[in-house]
Tab-separated table of C-alpha atoms in Angstrom:
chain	number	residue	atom	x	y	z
A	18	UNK	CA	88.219	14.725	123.405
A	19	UNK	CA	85.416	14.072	120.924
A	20	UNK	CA	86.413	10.966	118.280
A	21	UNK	CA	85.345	12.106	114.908
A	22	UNK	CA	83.931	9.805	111.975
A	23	UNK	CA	87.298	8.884	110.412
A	24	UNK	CA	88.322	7.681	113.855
A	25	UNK	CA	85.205	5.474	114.309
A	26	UNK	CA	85.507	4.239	110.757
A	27	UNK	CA	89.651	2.996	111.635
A	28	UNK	CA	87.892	1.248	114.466
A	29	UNK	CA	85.195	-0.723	113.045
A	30	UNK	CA	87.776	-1.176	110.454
A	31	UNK	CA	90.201	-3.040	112.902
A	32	UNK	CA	87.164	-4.933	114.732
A	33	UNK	CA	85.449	-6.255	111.759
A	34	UNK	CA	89.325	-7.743	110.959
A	35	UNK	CA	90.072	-8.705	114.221
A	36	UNK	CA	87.014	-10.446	114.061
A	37	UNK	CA	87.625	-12.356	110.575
A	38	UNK	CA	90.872	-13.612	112.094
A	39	UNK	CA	88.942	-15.542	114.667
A	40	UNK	CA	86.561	-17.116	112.128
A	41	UNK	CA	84.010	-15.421	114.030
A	42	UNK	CA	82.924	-12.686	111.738
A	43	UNK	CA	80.570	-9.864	112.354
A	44	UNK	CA	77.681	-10.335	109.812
A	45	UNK	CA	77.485	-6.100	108.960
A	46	UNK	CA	78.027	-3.901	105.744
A	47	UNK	CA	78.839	-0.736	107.591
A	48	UNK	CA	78.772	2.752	106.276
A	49	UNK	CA	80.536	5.788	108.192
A	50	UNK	CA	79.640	8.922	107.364
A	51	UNK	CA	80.339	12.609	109.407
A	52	UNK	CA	83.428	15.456	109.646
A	53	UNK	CA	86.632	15.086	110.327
A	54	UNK	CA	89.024	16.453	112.482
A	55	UNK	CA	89.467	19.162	110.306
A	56	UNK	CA	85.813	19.643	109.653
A	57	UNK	CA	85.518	17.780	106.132
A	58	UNK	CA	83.261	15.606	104.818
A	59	UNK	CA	83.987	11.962	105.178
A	60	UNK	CA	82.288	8.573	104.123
A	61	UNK	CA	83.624	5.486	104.447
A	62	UNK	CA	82.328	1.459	104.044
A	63	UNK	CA	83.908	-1.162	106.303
A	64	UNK	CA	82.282	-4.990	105.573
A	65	UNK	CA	82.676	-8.287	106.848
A	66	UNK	CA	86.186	-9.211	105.535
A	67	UNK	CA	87.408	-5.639	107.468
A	68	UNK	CA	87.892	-4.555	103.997
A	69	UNK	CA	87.344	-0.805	104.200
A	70	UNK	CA	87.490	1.904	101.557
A	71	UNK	CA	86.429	6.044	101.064
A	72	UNK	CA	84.935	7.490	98.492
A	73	UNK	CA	82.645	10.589	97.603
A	74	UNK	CA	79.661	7.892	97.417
A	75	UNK	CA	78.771	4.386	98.413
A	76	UNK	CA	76.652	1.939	97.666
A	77	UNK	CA	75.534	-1.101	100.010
A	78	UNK	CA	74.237	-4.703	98.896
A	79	UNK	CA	73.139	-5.615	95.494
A	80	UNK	CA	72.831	-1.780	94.226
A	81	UNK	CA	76.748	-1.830	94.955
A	82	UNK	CA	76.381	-4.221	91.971
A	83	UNK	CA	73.797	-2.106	89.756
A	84	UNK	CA	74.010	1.016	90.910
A	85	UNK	CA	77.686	2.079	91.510
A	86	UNK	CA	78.933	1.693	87.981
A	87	UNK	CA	75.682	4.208	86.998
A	88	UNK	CA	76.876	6.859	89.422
A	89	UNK	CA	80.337	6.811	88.580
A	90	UNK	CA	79.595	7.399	84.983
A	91	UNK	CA	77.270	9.918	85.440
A	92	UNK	CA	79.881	11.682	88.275
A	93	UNK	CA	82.417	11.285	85.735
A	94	UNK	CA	79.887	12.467	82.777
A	95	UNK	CA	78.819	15.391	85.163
A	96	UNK	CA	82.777	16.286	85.917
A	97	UNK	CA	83.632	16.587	82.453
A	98	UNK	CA	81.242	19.662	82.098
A	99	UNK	CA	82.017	21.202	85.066
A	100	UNK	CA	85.941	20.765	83.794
């Protein structure tokens, strides 16, 4: 049995909770990326309050403030002409 990057990510996602519970909190922005079980893509972001979320891109620290509103209007700008 080989624990793929989805698995991991519900881990972390659990400890970094656990964690906050105890008032002892891990000081970590984490970022999973990898396969699947079924061989797709995943990335996921797990921080310090355990609060964990997936998406198709991810930003970490301040550019999660700058940056991430830019990409998702040029994905959204860039899905429009595909559509």
């Amino acid at each position: 049995y080989k624990p793929c990057a989805r698995e991991h990510y519900a881990y972390l996602s659990r400890v970094f909770y656990n964690r906050r519970t105890k008032i002892q909190p891990l000081w970590n922005n984490l970022v999973v990326g990898g396969f699947d079980a079924k061989g797709e893509a995943f990335l996921g972001s797990v921080d310090i309050y355990g609060t964990c979320y997936e998406s198709d891109f991810i930003c970490t620290g301040y550019a999660n403030y700058l940056a991430k509103p830019l990409i998702e209007a040029e994905q959204s700008n860039v899905s429009a002409i595909l559509d």
